[in-house]
Amino acid sequence: SAQWQPLQFLEFSGNATYSRNRFVDHTEFASDGSPISLNGKRIAGFPDLLANARVTLRLDQASVSFAMRHVGKFYTTNREEESRTVDAFTVGDLAVSWTLTNILSLQSLELKCDVSNVFDVLYAPNGEKDEFFPASTRSVFVSLGVEL
């Protein structure tokens, strides 16, 4: 994890983790009762690599932030079957906000726009066995906050 602010209005931050989530001593039983050793196999749903990075620019009443997240490949079962994996993906998000203070007898008025999946990446962030759950394509959320 790291954060760096070279200028008062500019900030870079990020984090990453690499982990090896494996069974040490585990046996699963098939429907016919026969044992299946999972020793040394990866645990389903846990990628080896996760990483996030963000750059934020703050100027007076405005803020712009761009974030990237990366999730490594992971399996949807504990048997490490290549046909049952969620592919690695990298997605970018953008957030823009503008705040006005003391306007129209309000303490503040904030307009925000969040764009998820800016590059319109097609990906599945999750899966279970043969089922994969796709994420939404690019989406835009606009909000208005009022402080009385």
PDB file of C-alpha atoms in Angstrom:
ATOM      1  CA  SER A   1       0.000   0.000   0.000  1.00  0.00           C
ATOM      2  CA  ALA A   2       1.356   3.430  -0.857  1.00  0.00           C
ATOM      3  CA  GLN A   3       0.263   7.031  -1.096  1.00  0.00           C
ATOM      4  CA  TRP A   4       2.145  10.009  -2.497  1.00  0.00           C
ATOM      5  CA  GLN A   5       1.074  13.631  -2.645  1.00  0.00           C
ATOM      6  CA  PRO A   6       3.715  15.540  -4.630  1.00  0.00           C
ATOM      7  CA  LEU A   7       1.555  18.676  -4.720  1.00  0.00           C
ATOM      8  CA  GLN A   8      -1.224  19.899  -2.436  1.00  0.00           C
ATOM      9  CA  PHE A   9      -3.830  19.280  -5.142  1.00  0.00           C
ATOM     10  CA  LEU A  10      -2.462  16.001  -6.584  1.00  0.00           C
ATOM     11  CA  GLU A  11      -2.468  12.576  -4.953  1.00  0.00           C
ATOM     12  CA  PHE A  12      -1.426   9.112  -6.111  1.00  0.00           C
ATOM     13  CA  SER A  13      -2.359   6.008  -4.141  1.00  0.00           C
ATOM     14  CA  GLY A  14      -2.464   2.287  -4.639  1.00  0.00           C
ATOM     15  CA  ASN A  15      -2.214  -1.129  -3.132  1.00  0.00           C
ATOM     16  CA  ALA A  16      -1.477  -4.638  -4.284  1.00  0.00           C
ATOM     17  CA  THR A  17      -1.403  -8.078  -2.815  1.00  0.00           C
ATOM     18  CA  TYR A  18      -0.007 -11.376  -3.984  1.00  0.00           C
ATOM     19  CA  SER A  19      -1.146 -14.435  -2.089  1.00  0.00           C
ATOM     20  CA  ARG A  20      -1.058 -18.178  -2.523  1.00  0.00           C
ATOM     21  CA  ASN A  21      -4.366 -19.537  -1.256  1.00  0.00           C
ATOM     22  CA  ARG A  22      -3.924 -23.311  -1.406  1.00  0.00           C
ATOM     23  CA  PHE A  23      -5.255 -26.337   0.435  1.00  0.00           C
ATOM     24  CA  VAL A  24      -2.638 -27.952   2.615  1.00  0.00           C
ATOM     25  CA  ASP A  25      -4.514 -31.124   3.533  1.00  0.00           C
ATOM     26  CA  HIS A  26      -8.065 -31.415   2.215  1.00  0.00           C
ATOM     27  CA  THR A  27     -10.149 -34.240   0.763  1.00  0.00           C
ATOM     28  CA  GLU A  28     -13.436 -33.853  -1.090  1.00  0.00           C
ATOM     29  CA  PHE A  29     -15.774 -36.758  -1.747  1.00  0.00           C
ATOM     30  CA  ALA A  30     -17.431 -37.428  -5.102  1.00  0.00           C
ATOM     31  CA  SER A  31     -21.123 -38.326  -5.340  1.00  0.00           C
ATOM     32  CA  ASP A  32     -20.149 -42.021  -5.355  1.00  0.00           C
ATOM     33  CA  GLY A  33     -18.190 -41.561  -2.129  1.00  0.00           C
ATOM     34  CA  SER A  34     -14.727 -41.825  -3.658  1.00  0.00           C
ATOM     35  CA  PRO A  35     -12.134 -39.434  -2.147  1.00  0.00           C
ATOM     36  CA  ILE A  36     -10.599 -36.625  -4.217  1.00  0.00           C
ATOM     37  CA  SER A  37      -7.437 -35.091  -2.761  1.00  0.00           C
ATOM     38  CA  LEU A  38      -7.260 -31.308  -3.125  1.00  0.00           C
ATOM     39  CA  ASN A  39      -3.860 -31.040  -1.443  1.00  0.00           C
ATOM     40  CA  GLY A  40      -1.886 -28.167  -2.997  1.00  0.00           C
ATOM     41  CA  LYS A  41      -4.795 -27.009  -5.169  1.00  0.00           C
ATOM     42  CA  ARG A  42      -5.909 -23.366  -5.260  1.00  0.00           C
ATOM     43  CA  ILE A  43      -8.983 -22.404  -3.247  1.00  0.00           C
ATOM     44  CA  ALA A  44     -11.872 -21.342  -5.504  1.00  0.00           C
ATOM     45  CA  GLY A  45     -12.684 -17.630  -5.651  1.00  0.00           C
ATOM     46  CA  PHE A  46      -9.267 -16.392  -4.525  1.00  0.00           C
ATOM     47  CA  PRO A  47      -7.022 -14.826  -7.189  1.00  0.00           C
ATOM     48  CA  ASP A  48      -3.286 -14.735  -6.571  1.00  0.00           C
ATOM     49  CA  LEU A  49      -3.045 -11.051  -7.550  1.00  0.00           C
ATOM     50  CA  LEU A  50      -5.157  -8.021  -6.632  1.00  0.00           C
ATOM     51  CA  ALA A  51      -4.073  -4.442  -7.380  1.00  0.00           C
ATOM     52  CA  ASN A  52      -5.596  -0.955  -7.230  1.00  0.00           C
ATOM     53  CA  ALA A  53      -4.269   2.443  -8.296  1.00  0.00           C
ATOM     54  CA  ARG A  54      -5.812   5.910  -8.077  1.00  0.00           C
ATOM     55  CA  VAL A  55      -4.876   9.445  -9.061  1.00  0.00           C
ATOM     56  CA  THR A  56      -6.873  12.340  -7.636  1.00  0.00           C
ATOM     57  CA  LEU A  57      -6.786  15.990  -8.612  1.00  0.00           C
ATOM     58  CA  ARG A  58      -8.455  18.540  -6.299  1.00  0.00           C
ATOM     59  CA  LEU A  59      -8.863  22.152  -7.388  1.00  0.00           C
ATOM     60  CA  ASP A  60     -10.880  24.545  -5.206  1.00  0.00           C
ATOM     61  CA  GLN A  61     -14.442  23.289  -5.585  1.00  0.00           C
ATOM     62  CA  ALA A  62     -13.771  20.498  -8.085  1.00  0.00           C
ATOM     63  CA  SER A  63     -12.329  17.025  -7.798  1.00  0.00           C
ATOM     64  CA  VAL A  64     -11.426  14.439 -10.448  1.00  0.00           C
ATOM     65  CA  SER A  65     -10.360  10.923  -9.557  1.00  0.00           C
ATOM     66  CA  PHE A  66      -9.401   8.023 -11.830  1.00  0.00           C
ATOM     67  CA  ALA A  67      -9.011   4.529 -10.395  1.00  0.00           C
ATOM     68  CA  MET A  68      -7.892   1.243 -11.918  1.00  0.00           C
ATOM     69  CA  ARG A  69      -8.369  -2.181 -10.368  1.00  0.00           C
ATOM     70  CA  HIS A  70      -6.892  -5.486 -11.453  1.00  0.00           C
ATOM     71  CA  VAL A  71      -8.050  -8.944 -10.374  1.00  0.00           C
ATOM     72  CA  GLY A  72      -6.022 -11.965 -11.410  1.00  0.00           C
ATOM     73  CA  LYS A  73      -7.432 -15.205 -12.792  1.00  0.00           C
ATOM     74  CA  PHE A  74      -9.158 -17.497 -10.318  1.00  0.00           C
ATOM     75  CA  TYR A  75     -10.941 -20.821 -10.322  1.00  0.00           C
ATOM     76  CA  THR A  76     -14.651 -21.356  -9.713  1.00  0.00           C
ATOM     77  CA  THR A  77     -14.120 -24.819  -8.194  1.00  0.00           C
ATOM     78  CA  ASN A  78     -11.453 -26.243  -5.916  1.00  0.00           C
ATOM     79  CA  ARG A  79     -10.232 -28.713  -8.550  1.00  0.00           C
ATOM     80  CA  GLU A  80      -8.243 -26.235 -10.712  1.00  0.00           C
ATOM     81  CA  GLU A  81     -10.121 -27.031 -13.913  1.00  0.00           C
ATOM     82  CA  GLU A  82      -9.107 -24.595 -16.675  1.00  0.00           C
ATOM     83  CA  SER A  83     -12.655 -24.585 -18.104  1.00  0.00           C
ATOM     84  CA  ARG A  84     -13.887 -23.269 -14.771  1.00  0.00           C
ATOM     85  CA  THR A  85     -11.895 -20.069 -14.341  1.00  0.00           C
ATOM     86  CA  VAL A  86     -12.709 -16.404 -14.195  1.00  0.00           C
ATOM     87  CA  ASP A  87     -10.242 -14.615 -16.461  1.00  0.00           C
ATOM     88  CA  ALA A  88      -8.088 -11.801 -15.101  1.00  0.00           C
ATOM     89  CA  PHE A  89      -9.499  -8.342 -15.705  1.00  0.00           C
ATOM     90  CA  THR A  90      -8.578  -4.682 -15.305  1.00  0.00           C
ATOM     91  CA  VAL A  91     -11.261  -2.013 -15.017  1.00  0.00           C
ATOM     92  CA  GLY A  92     -11.102   1.792 -14.762  1.00  0.00           C
ATOM     93  CA  ASP A  93     -13.537   4.130 -12.976  1.00  0.00           C
ATOM     94  CA  LEU A  94     -13.832   7.920 -13.113  1.00  0.00           C
ATOM     95  CA  ALA A  95     -15.342  10.227 -10.491  1.00  0.00           C
ATOM     96  CA  VAL A  96     -15.888  13.967 -10.948  1.00  0.00           C
ATOM     97  CA  SER A  97     -17.441  16.304  -8.400  1.00  0.00           C
ATOM     98  CA  TRP A  98     -18.089  20.020  -8.148  1.00  0.00           C
ATOM     99  CA  THR A  99     -19.180  21.689  -4.925  1.00  0.00           C
ATOM    100  CA  LEU A 100     -20.622  25.171  -4.537  1.00  0.00           C
ATOM    101  CA  THR A 101     -20.882  26.679  -1.058  1.00  0.00           C
ATOM    102  CA  ASN A 102     -23.235  29.341   0.247  1.00  0.00           C
ATOM    103  CA  ILE A 103     -25.459  29.367  -2.802  1.00  0.00           C
ATOM    104  CA  LEU A 104     -29.215  29.973  -2.841  1.00  0.00           C
ATOM    105  CA  SER A 105     -29.241  30.061   0.984  1.00  0.00           C
ATOM    106  CA  LEU A 106     -27.796  26.518   1.064  1.00  0.00           C
ATOM    107  CA  GLN A 107     -24.608  25.561   2.877  1.00  0.00           C
ATOM    108  CA  SER A 108     -23.485  23.557  -0.146  1.00  0.00           C
ATOM    109  CA  LEU A 109     -24.594  22.051  -3.408  1.00  0.00           C
ATOM    110  CA  GLU A 110     -22.570  19.148  -4.832  1.00  0.00           C
ATOM    111  CA  LEU A 111     -22.877  17.717  -8.328  1.00  0.00           C
ATOM    112  CA  LYS A 112     -21.205  14.336  -8.828  1.00  0.00           C
ATOM    113  CA  CYS A 113     -20.720  12.094 -11.827  1.00  0.00           C
ATOM    114  CA  ASP A 114     -19.330   8.567 -11.496  1.00  0.00           C
ATOM    115  CA  VAL A 115     -18.467   6.508 -14.562  1.00  0.00           C
ATOM    116  CA  SER A 116     -17.902   2.831 -13.800  1.00  0.00           C
ATOM    117  CA  ASN A 117     -16.021   0.645 -16.264  1.00  0.00           C
ATOM    118  CA  VAL A 118     -14.891   3.637 -18.340  1.00  0.00           C
ATOM    119  CA  PHE A 119     -13.342   1.512 -21.091  1.00  0.00           C
ATOM    120  CA  ASP A 120     -16.455  -0.690 -21.387  1.00  0.00           C
ATOM    121  CA  VAL A 121     -14.587  -3.915 -20.571  1.00  0.00           C
ATOM    122  CA  LEU A 122     -16.596  -7.132 -20.842  1.00  0.00           C
ATOM    123  CA  TYR A 123     -15.708  -9.273 -17.836  1.00  0.00           C
ATOM    124  CA  ALA A 124     -17.099 -11.599 -15.201  1.00  0.00           C
ATOM    125  CA  PRO A 125     -16.036 -10.639 -11.677  1.00  0.00           C
ATOM    126  CA  ASN A 126     -17.393 -13.849 -10.163  1.00  0.00           C
ATOM    127  CA  GLY A 127     -18.381 -17.409 -10.910  1.00  0.00           C
ATOM    128  CA  GLU A 128     -19.394 -20.658  -9.298  1.00  0.00           C
ATOM    129  CA  LYS A 129     -18.686 -23.993 -10.990  1.00  0.00           C
ATOM    130  CA  ASP A 130     -19.999 -23.559 -14.582  1.00  0.00           C
ATOM    131  CA  GLU A 131     -21.950 -20.373 -13.787  1.00  0.00           C
ATOM    132  CA  PHE A 132     -20.335 -17.001 -14.518  1.00  0.00           C
ATOM    133  CA  PHE A 133     -21.803 -13.681 -13.440  1.00  0.00           C
ATOM    134  CA  PRO A 134     -20.974 -10.825 -15.835  1.00  0.00           C
ATOM    135  CA  ALA A 135     -20.447  -7.279 -14.653  1.00  0.00           C
ATOM    136  CA  SER A 136     -22.262  -4.349 -16.154  1.00  0.00           C
ATOM    137  CA  THR A 137     -20.770  -2.526 -19.091  1.00  0.00           C
ATOM    138  CA  ARG A 138     -20.001   1.171 -18.778  1.00  0.00           C
ATOM    139  CA  SER A 139     -22.464   2.906 -16.481  1.00  0.00           C
ATOM    140  CA  VAL A 140     -22.902   6.533 -15.484  1.00  0.00           C
ATOM    141  CA  PHE A 141     -24.347   7.784 -12.206  1.00  0.00           C
ATOM    142  CA  VAL A 142     -25.118  11.458 -11.669  1.00  0.00           C
ATOM    143  CA  SER A 143     -26.129  12.777  -8.266  1.00  0.00           C
ATOM    144  CA  LEU A 144     -26.907  16.083  -6.658  1.00  0.00           C
ATOM    145  CA  GLY A 145     -26.257  16.586  -2.961  1.00  0.00           C
ATOM    146  CA  VAL A 146     -27.781  19.433  -0.994  1.00  0.00           C
ATOM    147  CA  GLU A 147     -26.647  20.554   2.456  1.00  0.00           C
ATOM    148  CA  LEU A 148     -29.162  22.841   4.133  1.00  0.00           C
TER     149      LEU A 148
END
